[in-house]
C-alpha atoms as a printed R data frame, in Angstrom:
    type eleno elety resid chain resno       x      y      z
1   ATOM     1    CA   MET     A     1 -32.918 63.064 39.696
2   ATOM     2    CA   ALA     A     2 -32.061 59.361 39.482
3   ATOM     3    CA   ARG     A     3 -28.533 58.520 40.590
4   ATOM     4    CA   TYR     A     4 -26.768 55.186 41.068
5   ATOM     5    CA   THR     A     5 -23.192 54.699 42.220
6   ATOM     6    CA   GLY     A     6 -20.777 51.821 42.342
7   ATOM     7    CA   PHE     A     7 -17.135 50.933 42.552
8   ATOM     8    CA   PHE     A     8 -14.983 48.220 41.081
9   ATOM     9    CA   ILE     A     9 -11.477 47.027 41.772
10  ATOM    10    CA   VAL     A    10 -10.023 45.278 38.751
11  ATOM    11    CA   ALA     A    11  -6.735 43.568 38.045
12  ATOM    12    CA   VAL     A    12  -5.399 45.321 34.971
13  ATOM    13    CA   PRO     A    13  -2.438 47.562 34.132
14  ATOM    14    CA   ILE     A    14  -3.603 51.161 34.354
15  ATOM    15    CA   ASP     A    15  -2.440 51.922 30.817
16  ATOM    16    CA   ARG     A    16  -4.989 49.385 29.450
17  ATOM    17    CA   LEU     A    17  -7.822 50.416 31.744
18  ATOM    18    CA   ARG     A    18  -8.920 53.646 30.051
19  ATOM    19    CA   GLN     A    19  -9.223 52.187 26.559
20  ATOM    20    CA   SER     A    20 -11.217 49.254 27.916
21  ATOM    21    CA   LEU     A    21 -13.545 51.633 29.788
22  ATOM    22    CA   ILE     A    22 -14.096 53.685 26.648
23  ATOM    23    CA   GLU     A    23 -15.005 50.534 24.723
24  ATOM    24    CA   ILE     A    24 -17.409 49.422 27.468
25  ATOM    25    CA   LEU     A    25 -19.170 52.788 27.661
26  ATOM    26    CA   GLU     A    26 -19.486 53.012 23.883
27  ATOM    27    CA   SER     A    27 -20.881 49.462 23.730
28  ATOM    28    CA   CYS     A    28 -23.596 50.637 26.175
29  ATOM    29    CA   ASN     A    29 -24.690 53.376 23.733
30  ATOM    30    CA   LEU     A    30 -22.791 56.100 25.601
31  ATOM    31    CA   ASP     A    31 -20.705 58.730 23.815
32  ATOM    32    CA   ILE     A    32 -17.481 59.926 25.502
33  ATOM    33    CA   ILE     A    33 -17.705 63.678 26.098
34  ATOM    34    CA   TYR     A    34 -14.850 64.187 28.577
35  ATOM    35    CA   ASN     A    35 -11.650 62.190 28.972
36  ATOM    36    CA   THR     A    36  -8.738 63.064 31.228
37  ATOM    37    CA   GLY     A    37  -6.089 60.896 32.814
38  ATOM    38    CA   ASP     A    38  -8.197 60.020 35.815
39  ATOM    39    CA   SER     A    39 -11.823 60.527 34.780
40  ATOM    40    CA   LEU     A    40 -14.246 59.834 31.965
41  ATOM    41    CA   MET     A    41 -17.671 61.250 31.294
42  ATOM    42    CA   ALA     A    42 -20.068 59.822 28.756
43  ATOM    43    CA   ARG     A    43 -23.599 60.711 27.725
44  ATOM    44    CA   GLU     A    44 -26.282 58.495 26.272
45  ATOM    45    CA   ILE     A    45 -26.824 59.019 22.565
46  ATOM    46    CA   PRO     A    46 -30.190 60.753 21.960
47  ATOM    47    CA   GLY     A    47 -32.953 59.032 20.059
48  ATOM    48    CA   GLN     A    48 -34.034 56.049 22.159
49  ATOM    49    CA   VAL     A    49 -35.541 57.845 25.175
50  ATOM    50    CA   SER     A    50 -36.844 61.305 26.077
51  ATOM    51    CA   ILE     A    51 -34.352 64.042 26.990
52  ATOM    52    CA   PRO     A    52 -34.874 63.860 30.802
53  ATOM    53    CA   LYS     A    53 -34.159 60.129 30.701
54  ATOM    54    CA   LEU     A    54 -30.820 60.498 28.878
55  ATOM    55    CA   VAL     A    55 -28.117 59.065 31.106
56  ATOM    56    CA   THR     A    56 -24.727 60.529 31.973
57  ATOM    57    CA   ALA     A    57 -21.964 58.251 33.239
58  ATOM    58    CA   GLU     A    58 -19.029 59.566 35.256
59  ATOM    59    CA   VAL     A    59 -16.056 57.327 36.007
60  ATOM    60    CA   LEU     A    60 -13.255 58.281 38.381
61  ATOM    61    CA   ILE     A    61 -10.082 56.215 38.189
62  ATOM    62    CA   GLU     A    62  -8.204 56.300 41.479
63  ATOM    63    CA   LYS     A    63  -4.659 56.667 40.172
64  ATOM    64    CA   ASN     A    64  -3.209 57.543 43.574
65  ATOM    65    CA   THR     A    65  -4.064 54.096 44.972
66  ATOM    66    CA   ALA     A    66  -3.459 52.139 41.763
67  ATOM    67    CA   ASN     A    67  -0.512 49.809 41.368
68  ATOM    68    CA   ASP     A    68   0.773 47.593 38.564
69  ATOM    69    CA   SER     A    69  -1.805 44.907 39.195
70  ATOM    70    CA   GLU     A    70  -5.030 46.585 40.344
71  ATOM    71    CA   VAL     A    71  -7.037 49.765 39.932
72  ATOM    72    CA   ARG     A    72 -10.139 51.067 41.704
73  ATOM    73    CA   MET     A    73 -12.872 52.856 39.735
74  ATOM    74    CA   ASN     A    74 -15.815 54.782 41.123
75  ATOM    75    CA   PHE     A    75 -18.702 55.503 38.838
76  ATOM    76    CA   VAL     A    76 -22.000 57.353 38.854
77  ATOM    77    CA   ILE     A    77 -24.861 56.857 36.432
78  ATOM    78    CA   LYS     A    78 -27.458 59.624 36.590
79  ATOM    79    CA   ASN     A    79 -30.184 61.434 34.699
80  ATOM    80    CA   GLU     A    80 -32.896 64.038 35.275
81  ATOM    81    CA   GLU     A    81 -35.695 61.501 35.601
82  ATOM    82    CA   LEU     A    82 -37.421 61.123 38.968
83  ATOM    83    CA   PRO     A    83 -36.929 57.513 40.085
84  ATOM    84    CA   LEU     A    84 -40.616 56.857 40.721
85  ATOM    85    CA   GLN     A    85 -40.231 53.205 39.749
86  ATOM    86    CA   THR     A    86 -37.455 50.870 40.868
87  ATOM    87    CA   ASN     A    87 -36.939 49.628 37.318
88  ATOM    88    CA   ASN     A    88 -36.433 53.037 35.698
89  ATOM    89    CA   HIS     A    89 -34.273 53.800 32.658
90  ATOM    90    CA   CYS     A    90 -31.357 55.099 34.731
91  ATOM    91    CA   ARG     A    91 -31.332 51.907 36.811
92  ATOM    92    CA   GLN     A    92 -31.437 49.782 33.664
93  ATOM    93    CA   MET     A    93 -28.444 51.650 32.238
94  ATOM    94    CA   PHE     A    94 -26.618 51.345 35.560
95  ATOM    95    CA   GLU     A    95 -27.120 47.587 35.504
96  ATOM    96    CA   LEU     A    96 -26.034 47.368 31.854
97  ATOM    97    CA   VAL     A    97 -22.784 49.245 32.528
98  ATOM    98    CA   SER     A    98 -22.161 47.259 35.736
99  ATOM    99    CA   ARG     A    99 -22.612 43.914 33.958
100 ATOM   100    CA   SER     A   100 -20.364 45.058 31.132
101 ATOM   101    CA   ILE     A   101 -17.616 45.982 33.588
102 ATOM   102    CA   MET     A   102 -17.972 42.721 35.521
103 ATOM   103    CA   LYS     A   103 -17.885 40.548 32.414
104 ATOM   104    CA   ASN     A   104 -15.084 42.355 30.579
105 ATOM   105    CA   ASN     A   105 -12.349 40.016 29.352
106 ATOM   106    CA   ASN     A   106  -9.614 42.679 29.540
107 ATOM   107    CA   TRP     A   107  -9.323 42.407 33.326
108 ATOM   108    CA   ARG     A   108 -10.113 40.282 36.343
109 ATOM   109    CA   LEU     A   109 -12.729 41.648 38.727
110 ATOM   110    CA   LEU     A   110 -11.411 41.678 42.289
111 ATOM   111    CA   GLU     A   111 -14.222 43.512 44.095
112 ATOM   112    CA   SER     A   112 -17.403 45.392 43.303
113 ATOM   113    CA   MET     A   113 -20.219 47.201 45.027
114 ATOM   114    CA   ALA     A   114 -23.266 48.861 43.540
115 ATOM   115    CA   LEU     A   115 -25.529 51.223 45.465
């Protein structure tokens, strides 16, 4: 199973964060399947890659440490594919979502780390 994790701290009011995340995930060809106050889950839309390569994205919003000016998000991008190559589909999707978060105009990126 391929699995990539990262976190971001962004300067944005928490009430605007979720809608922006939904827009980012959808722009990356991911369909929201689960949405609560502090987490989102999205799945890649079938049709472009084989079933084992379909990516799931999980985002956890750390509401307990959030304040009016910054919020921390942890996210995981994973699929059932064995990561036999460094440039696998899951990694490509991870990088796409990461770039989209970093370049989003709805907030200011304060810190990020991708593993």
